[in-house]
């Protein structure tokens, strides 16, 4: 049986590779356009269509158009990459209809890249080579020895100028093995995509001289094979936002075409599945996952290996596996991105999980609010069935498994596993008490494993690259990486995948660039409505399940919203309380009534009617809800209030005693006034006021009638003389 | 077709009930229901059926919900219980264009409330209401997952990124023009 699986897999892989090779051979030049909900919202659909028209009009048959998922660099989308023979790929940002025309005529047809539109540019020149050297903890020590003071100095000594090569630091290229840590340094040279494994200064010198100066790669020192993250860094390693990330779950985002199973095969797709089915031993799989220290990425961080082992040990033969893609946390969008950009990876993870626990039916429970993700996952499941990777006798192993897609319908509580199970059963999505846990009695009372999208996305990588590698990437308590959706008041918004244990500051400031306009970070909100606000003073905290919980927040699914000095913490707490109040399913009293009472108190405070006693009440009520609620939603609901009360009590007190909102956010506590010194009497404010409460004659200072003002801020926005003040 | 396991008496009006239910839902939906009834657990497809009904009619009216209950042989109380539980399902008709304003955290801190305010004053409606001319329904939703482009709104299937209150009138005009053009 074993040999048959491998042979069947190789057969499929050759078929995929042959189809790809044929498609690619026709094209000398390739234009790659991102395509995911964000990209499309930014205009990627138009861009793709425009390129198609340009190629058709040019009559050229050697130019190919390639669709890919999203890289997660949302604030610069749409992103387009142009691959020309023998030169470095060039990535463009903010591409629109006009820019398509310019890129096509100048770069694709004329060979002159538009340096002012390059991603994270502008560039002054395009070098012949790009060199990435790994600065991960496993390579950095030797790299420092090899490169000396600075890479620039070393290159200058060798007579290599910046027009020949541009050097970048990068995160792990994934080629290291535990035994060799500290003895090897990895360097990647582009456009040849040669990954070198170096041991000494002489070897580095040899590479620089032979490869860069003479144009001859040094085969002897090259590492063969496809290491994890390599393809991603090859493409995006020159962008500061990306090269400090370690991409495992997102390793194919922005690299492959999410609608092509052939391309997924090309990037080691289904190799992990073949390995698993060839070994034909579920406990081996569970052991690998346990040793990798993979923990559930949905929020609670339960060890995945342990969960699988529970279900596998059940006496009940019928078992189910569910992929939780009901990404309801406001501020989190990594699951959507993975389903849209790399759906096969998630499916492969699910099949491996199903084999490990002995399930023959699986479900992807996905939000109806994500139509493109639903379409891509449907498409991927259909392709897998066609290729014999889902259904009866997968890869000739005798293992049978199939996946169905079930749509959510906009209930946040359905992210909770027992509520999700009820929703799949066609019921109202209300939770039930645990135990029994779903691994014992889940869907239709059968043992059920529910894992998050990101958890499954990590599984094929763990099998392919080994549990030790994965465990080593992360921290003491949890292996691997975590994807964060960085948004809010930060320069570079998008998806960030970093090793567990990375300090928050590295993510928010190092990769995200901090708030725009030089404003100060006030807090970082993690974990959505179940999480809390972490103050600036605690940003050096290493990100992990345990550390965040200690800080009064949670890891959650990985939403990370940066807030600056103009955000009011009481207002944010109220915002989340409104959310949980609205999303409470109503089954248990502490959550249904408690959140309502907390919201009422917060409402009093933000409208200037609060008392100091209220703060104590909030805390008491919050602790009570945490202790007595039925499910995770209720138990975590008070977190946003309790964490802001703990870290930003001053702000609450100011609202109560001074009747003042320091961030000038709470409407009832702010007043708009017109500065008579600055007002020139242009009447713009009076004409724009929706309640006509501004009076004054032309060229005379105007006055706001405070008794009628609704504090909409319209006058503040339209005044061109800074005469409207907010106090 | 499910004639049910119950014994039917001579006064059984099931054929008429079934025929009228099928008329209400139309062929496409009935086919879908017939399809899911082949599953050993047809009731688990209730949410999927309701999605289809809403896609067809724009909302879930009482007569459609009753028809679903009859054809799927699920108690009407349960069907309406499920329909009213989930935010995605609408129990009332909506305008020609549905404006969904994202109130996710990122959108909120970047001024979604001011965008919503502008829509409300421009159209003279509150959230959840439809404009008098039946053109626009303005709704708030939890998170569209496009946080990096905040604030985000959707109008029908179109996504608008980084919306400011100033852009609201021109966005609305575009759709009014589209409606007139068609």
PDB file of C-alpha atoms in Angstrom, chain A residues 138 176-179 181 292-293 467-475 479-480:
ATOM      1  CA  UNK A 138      20.184  30.919  14.025  1.00  0.00           C
ATOM      2  CA  UNK A 176      18.828  25.542   8.702  1.00  0.00           C
ATOM      3  CA  UNK A 177      18.892  22.284  10.628  1.00  0.00           C
ATOM      4  CA  UNK A 178      19.151  22.021  14.415  1.00  0.00           C
ATOM      5  CA  UNK A 179      22.594  20.435  14.440  1.00  0.00           C
ATOM      6  CA  UNK A 181      22.822  26.284  14.304  1.00  0.00           C
ATOM      7  CA  UNK A 292       5.812  20.803  16.927  1.00  0.00           C
ATOM      8  CA  UNK A 293       4.072  22.494  19.901  1.00  0.00           C
ATOM      9  CA  UNK A 467       8.181  19.322  13.990  1.00  0.00           C
ATOM     10  CA  UNK A 468      11.563  20.298  15.444  1.00  0.00           C
ATOM     11  CA  UNK A 469      11.987  23.058  12.895  1.00  0.00           C
ATOM     12  CA  UNK A 470       8.517  24.373  13.698  1.00  0.00           C
ATOM     13  CA  UNK A 471       8.955  24.168  17.455  1.00  0.00           C
ATOM     14  CA  UNK A 472      12.316  25.936  17.217  1.00  0.00           C
ATOM     15  CA  UNK A 473      10.771  28.834  15.311  1.00  0.00           C
ATOM     16  CA  UNK A 474       8.542  29.760  18.204  1.00  0.00           C
ATOM     17  CA  UNK A 475       8.863  30.317  21.919  1.00  0.00           C
ATOM     18  CA  UNK A 479       5.902  26.592  18.386  1.00  0.00           C
ATOM     19  CA  UNK A 480       5.807  28.325  15.052  1.00  0.00           C
TER      20      UNK A 480
END
